[in-house]
Amino acid sequence: GAVVSQHPSWVICKSGTSVKIECRSLDFQATTMFWYRQFPKQSLMLMATSNEGSKATYEQGVEKDKFLINHASLTLSTLTVTSAHPEDSSFYICSAMDSPTDTQYFGPGTRLTVL
Amino acid sequence: DAKTTQPPSMDCAEGRAANLPCNHSTISGNEYVYWYRQIHSQGPQYIIHGLKNNETNEMASLIITEDRKSSTLILPHATLRDTAVYYCIVRAKAAGNKLTFGGGTRVLVKP
């Protein structure tokens, strides 16, 4: 149980284009999902908290207009990186919180490379 | 959230128990201790969590000291597949259930 999927697992795009990443909780409903970013040899950094049916809450320093988050259902949250640039190349990881235990379960991650 | 301190790395022998320490001396009464691990190029995997009692599941055991200022994750029989970065995180529900990842402990299980 408590499986979280992400799609795509990797993506390469040109600078200036937008990329959408999906995060799904497969066997539980998640009112709250989280998006993280991880650069090489660094730890995970929280980008934003996504609550179903409401606006996401972004961490300090994360541009909300660049990283658009939509949490339209209890099993799906999406992160769109708009006008991507090479410095946005990173490993993006989502997590979904299982309400009864408040435990976060993580997806496998999406590796974004912007050329 | 209370900060945690973990050794940056440790080696373990395959088949032996691996004991991973974590200090969280500023933990408050309502904060849980969570352990995750991240195998290279994958998302973190939940291992175990606890508040004040010792916990055990199919993956590991969590021993929390009586004053709750430190804890130890025990992998009873380490295998090569347990090689990963292990993160000890203290989380408060009041903080929006956010997880703040530190540097973790890079565990290398050797044959």
mmCIF file of N, CA, C and O in Angstrom, chain A residues 32 34 36 38 42-44 46 49 59 91 93 97 101-109 111, chain B residues 34 36 38 41-46 49 87 91 93 96-104 106:
data_model
loop_
_atom_site.group_PDB
_atom_site.id
_atom_site.type_symbol
_atom_site.label_atom_id
_atom_site.label_comp_id
_atom_site.label_asym_id
_atom_site.label_seq_id
_atom_site.Cartn_x
_atom_site.Cartn_y
_atom_site.Cartn_z
ATOM 1 N N THR A 32 -3.300 16.457 1.070
ATOM 2 C CA THR A 32 -2.089 17.275 0.992
ATOM 3 C C THR A 32 -0.983 16.536 0.259
ATOM 4 O O THR A 32 -0.717 15.366 0.542
ATOM 5 N N PHE A 34 3.102 17.331 -1.467
ATOM 6 C CA PHE A 34 4.248 18.224 -1.377
ATOM 7 C C PHE A 34 5.131 18.048 -2.610
ATOM 8 O O PHE A 34 5.236 16.957 -3.161
ATOM 9 N N TYR A 36 9.116 18.687 -3.947
ATOM 10 C CA TYR A 36 10.494 18.922 -3.553
ATOM 11 C C TYR A 36 11.364 18.995 -4.803
ATOM 12 O O TYR A 36 11.014 18.495 -5.872
ATOM 13 N N GLN A 38 15.648 18.459 -5.850
ATOM 14 C CA GLN A 38 16.930 17.989 -5.347
ATOM 15 C C GLN A 38 17.989 18.159 -6.428
ATOM 16 O O GLN A 38 17.892 17.567 -7.513
ATOM 17 N N GLN A 42 22.979 17.103 -3.242
ATOM 18 C CA GLN A 42 22.332 17.891 -2.196
ATOM 19 C C GLN A 42 21.114 17.145 -1.662
ATOM 20 O O GLN A 42 20.680 16.150 -2.223
ATOM 21 N N SER A 43 20.585 17.664 -0.569
ATOM 22 C CA SER A 43 19.406 17.056 0.034
ATOM 23 C C SER A 43 18.144 17.603 -0.624
ATOM 24 O O SER A 43 18.195 18.507 -1.449
ATOM 25 N N LEU A 44 17.020 17.034 -0.272
ATOM 26 C CA LEU A 44 15.740 17.503 -0.815
ATOM 27 C C LEU A 44 15.387 18.858 -0.220
ATOM 28 O O LEU A 44 15.565 19.084 0.981
ATOM 29 N N LEU A 46 12.111 21.463 0.077
ATOM 30 C CA LEU A 46 10.678 21.618 -0.125
ATOM 31 C C LEU A 46 10.407 22.858 -0.954
ATOM 32 O O LEU A 46 10.931 23.938 -0.661
ATOM 33 N N THR A 49 3.648 23.286 -0.714
ATOM 34 C CA THR A 49 2.641 22.392 -0.151
ATOM 35 C C THR A 49 1.364 22.575 -0.952
ATOM 36 O O THR A 49 0.914 23.717 -1.157
ATOM 37 N N GLU A 59 7.295 27.797 -0.547
ATOM 38 C CA GLU A 59 8.376 28.122 0.381
ATOM 39 C C GLU A 59 9.064 29.412 -0.075
ATOM 40 O O GLU A 59 8.999 29.798 -1.244
ATOM 41 N N PHE A 91 16.092 17.236 -10.069
ATOM 42 C CA PHE A 91 15.295 16.050 -9.765
ATOM 43 C C PHE A 91 14.101 16.539 -8.954
ATOM 44 O O PHE A 91 14.257 17.074 -7.858
ATOM 45 N N ILE A 93 10.630 15.776 -6.985
ATOM 46 C CA ILE A 93 10.020 14.658 -6.263
ATOM 47 C C ILE A 93 8.765 15.144 -5.554
ATOM 48 O O ILE A 93 8.774 16.207 -4.939
ATOM 49 N N MET A 97 0.494 12.813 1.427
ATOM 50 C CA MET A 97 0.318 12.517 2.845
ATOM 51 C C MET A 97 -0.909 11.656 3.074
ATOM 52 O O MET A 97 -2.017 12.001 2.663
ATOM 53 N N THR A 101 -2.428 8.589 9.192
ATOM 54 C CA THR A 101 -1.164 8.552 9.928
ATOM 55 C C THR A 101 -0.331 9.816 9.724
ATOM 56 O O THR A 101 0.687 9.993 10.390
ATOM 57 N N ASP A 102 -0.767 10.696 8.807
ATOM 58 C CA ASP A 102 0.014 11.891 8.455
ATOM 59 C C ASP A 102 1.423 11.554 7.976
ATOM 60 O O ASP A 102 2.346 12.356 8.130
ATOM 61 N N THR A 103 1.588 10.386 7.429
ATOM 62 C CA THR A 103 2.897 9.975 6.904
ATOM 63 C C THR A 103 2.985 10.338 5.435
ATOM 64 O O THR A 103 2.039 10.116 4.679
ATOM 65 N N GLN A 104 4.133 10.911 5.031
ATOM 66 C CA GLN A 104 4.345 11.243 3.632
ATOM 67 C C GLN A 104 4.983 10.065 2.914
ATOM 68 O O GLN A 104 5.972 9.497 3.388
ATOM 69 N N TYR A 105 4.408 9.736 1.771
ATOM 70 C CA TYR A 105 4.979 8.714 0.895
ATOM 71 C C TYR A 105 5.410 9.394 -0.397
ATOM 72 O O TYR A 105 4.673 10.203 -0.955
ATOM 73 N N PHE A 106 6.609 9.051 -0.841
ATOM 74 C CA PHE A 106 7.220 9.773 -1.945
ATOM 75 C C PHE A 106 7.086 9.044 -3.273
ATOM 76 O O PHE A 106 7.063 7.808 -3.337
ATOM 77 N N GLY A 107 7.022 9.846 -4.336
ATOM 78 C CA GLY A 107 7.082 9.293 -5.670
ATOM 79 C C GLY A 107 8.512 8.981 -6.051
ATOM 80 O O GLY A 107 9.445 9.332 -5.314
ATOM 81 N N PRO A 108 8.708 8.359 -7.206
ATOM 82 C CA PRO A 108 10.056 7.958 -7.645
ATOM 83 C C PRO A 108 10.881 9.101 -8.197
ATOM 84 O O PRO A 108 12.079 8.955 -8.418
ATOM 85 N N GLY A 109 10.255 10.253 -8.413
ATOM 86 C CA GLY A 109 10.994 11.411 -8.904
ATOM 87 C C GLY A 109 10.942 11.560 -10.410
ATOM 88 O O GLY A 109 10.711 10.598 -11.153
ATOM 89 N N ARG A 111 13.304 13.428 -13.410
ATOM 90 C CA ARG A 111 14.548 14.146 -13.716
ATOM 91 C C ARG A 111 14.303 15.058 -14.912
ATOM 92 O O ARG A 111 13.987 14.593 -16.001
ATOM 93 N N TYR B 34 10.822 10.770 12.378
ATOM 94 C CA TYR B 34 10.608 9.988 11.163
ATOM 95 C C TYR B 34 11.956 9.571 10.572
ATOM 96 O O TYR B 34 12.929 10.320 10.639
ATOM 97 N N TYR B 36 13.518 8.121 6.888
ATOM 98 C CA TYR B 36 13.372 7.796 5.475
ATOM 99 C C TYR B 36 14.751 7.398 4.952
ATOM 100 O O TYR B 36 15.779 7.734 5.542
ATOM 101 N N GLN B 38 16.967 7.128 1.037
ATOM 102 C CA GLN B 38 16.947 7.422 -0.377
ATOM 103 C C GLN B 38 18.064 6.651 -1.057
ATOM 104 O O GLN B 38 19.247 6.910 -0.793
ATOM 105 N N SER B 41 19.205 8.102 -6.952
ATOM 106 C CA SER B 41 18.321 8.442 -8.075
ATOM 107 C C SER B 41 16.888 7.954 -7.903
ATOM 108 O O SER B 41 16.178 7.755 -8.891
ATOM 109 N N GLN B 42 16.474 7.752 -6.664
ATOM 110 C CA GLN B 42 15.080 7.385 -6.409
ATOM 111 C C GLN B 42 14.471 8.355 -5.409
ATOM 112 O O GLN B 42 15.181 9.110 -4.754
ATOM 113 N N GLY B 43 13.149 8.314 -5.275
ATOM 114 C CA GLY B 43 12.498 9.114 -4.246
ATOM 115 C C GLY B 43 12.709 8.487 -2.879
ATOM 116 O O GLY B 43 12.975 7.288 -2.769
ATOM 117 N N PRO B 44 12.629 9.267 -1.811
ATOM 118 C CA PRO B 44 12.804 8.710 -0.464
ATOM 119 C C PRO B 44 11.762 7.638 -0.154
ATOM 120 O O PRO B 44 10.622 7.709 -0.618
ATOM 121 N N GLN B 45 12.179 6.677 0.633
ATOM 122 C CA GLN B 45 11.306 5.587 1.061
ATOM 123 C C GLN B 45 11.058 5.710 2.552
ATOM 124 O O GLN B 45 12.006 5.831 3.341
ATOM 125 N N TYR B 46 9.801 5.682 2.942
ATOM 126 C CA TYR B 46 9.449 5.724 4.365
ATOM 127 C C TYR B 46 9.919 4.442 5.045
ATOM 128 O O TYR B 46 9.748 3.342 4.512
ATOM 129 N N HIS B 49 8.392 5.557 11.997
ATOM 130 C CA HIS B 49 8.325 6.777 12.791
ATOM 131 C C HIS B 49 7.840 6.454 14.190
ATOM 132 O O HIS B 49 7.251 5.384 14.439
ATOM 133 N N TYR B 87 17.758 9.426 6.342
ATOM 134 C CA TYR B 87 17.405 10.721 6.902
ATOM 135 C C TYR B 87 16.563 10.547 8.166
ATOM 136 O O TYR B 87 15.551 9.838 8.162
ATOM 137 N N ARG B 91 9.294 16.036 12.988
ATOM 138 C CA ARG B 91 8.180 16.721 12.341
ATOM 139 C C ARG B 91 7.082 17.063 13.327
ATOM 140 O O ARG B 91 6.705 16.239 14.152
ATOM 141 N N LYS B 93 3.118 18.403 13.643
ATOM 142 C CA LYS B 93 1.873 18.570 12.894
ATOM 143 C C LYS B 93 1.526 20.044 12.773
ATOM 144 O O LYS B 93 1.000 20.507 11.771
ATOM 145 N N GLY B 96 2.467 22.204 9.697
ATOM 146 C CA GLY B 96 1.933 21.832 8.399
ATOM 147 C C GLY B 96 2.446 20.506 7.910
ATOM 148 O O GLY B 96 2.377 20.201 6.722
ATOM 149 N N ASN B 97 2.955 19.707 8.838
ATOM 150 C CA ASN B 97 3.461 18.377 8.503
ATOM 151 C C ASN B 97 4.608 18.405 7.509
ATOM 152 O O ASN B 97 4.860 17.435 6.808
ATOM 153 N N LYS B 98 5.303 19.527 7.429
ATOM 154 C CA LYS B 98 6.433 19.614 6.513
ATOM 155 C C LYS B 98 7.579 18.747 7.004
ATOM 156 O O LYS B 98 7.804 18.606 8.203
ATOM 157 N N LEU B 99 8.324 18.208 6.073
ATOM 158 C CA LEU B 99 9.540 17.465 6.390
ATOM 159 C C LEU B 99 10.734 18.291 5.935
ATOM 160 O O LEU B 99 10.803 18.709 4.787
ATOM 161 N N THR B 100 11.668 18.536 6.846
ATOM 162 C CA THR B 100 12.885 19.257 6.506
ATOM 163 C C THR B 100 14.036 18.262 6.471
ATOM 164 O O THR B 100 14.408 17.692 7.503
ATOM 165 N N PHE B 101 14.569 18.055 5.281
ATOM 166 C CA PHE B 101 15.642 17.072 5.101
ATOM 167 C C PHE B 101 16.993 17.716 5.365
ATOM 168 O O PHE B 101 17.330 18.744 4.804
ATOM 169 N N GLY B 102 17.781 17.080 6.234
ATOM 170 C CA GLY B 102 19.158 17.502 6.459
ATOM 171 C C GLY B 102 20.076 16.716 5.543
ATOM 172 O O GLY B 102 19.663 16.236 4.488
ATOM 173 N N GLY B 103 21.304 16.570 5.977
ATOM 174 C CA GLY B 103 22.289 15.873 5.151
ATOM 175 C C GLY B 103 22.184 14.359 5.186
ATOM 176 O O GLY B 103 22.641 13.677 4.277
ATOM 177 N N GLY B 104 21.590 13.828 6.273
ATOM 178 C CA GLY B 104 21.446 12.387 6.368
ATOM 179 C C GLY B 104 22.758 11.666 6.621
ATOM 180 O O GLY B 104 23.832 12.278 6.731
ATOM 181 N N ARG B 106 25.074 8.673 4.994
ATOM 182 C CA ARG B 106 25.313 7.817 3.827
ATOM 183 C C ARG B 106 25.815 6.478 4.327
ATOM 184 O O ARG B 106 26.926 6.387 4.856
#
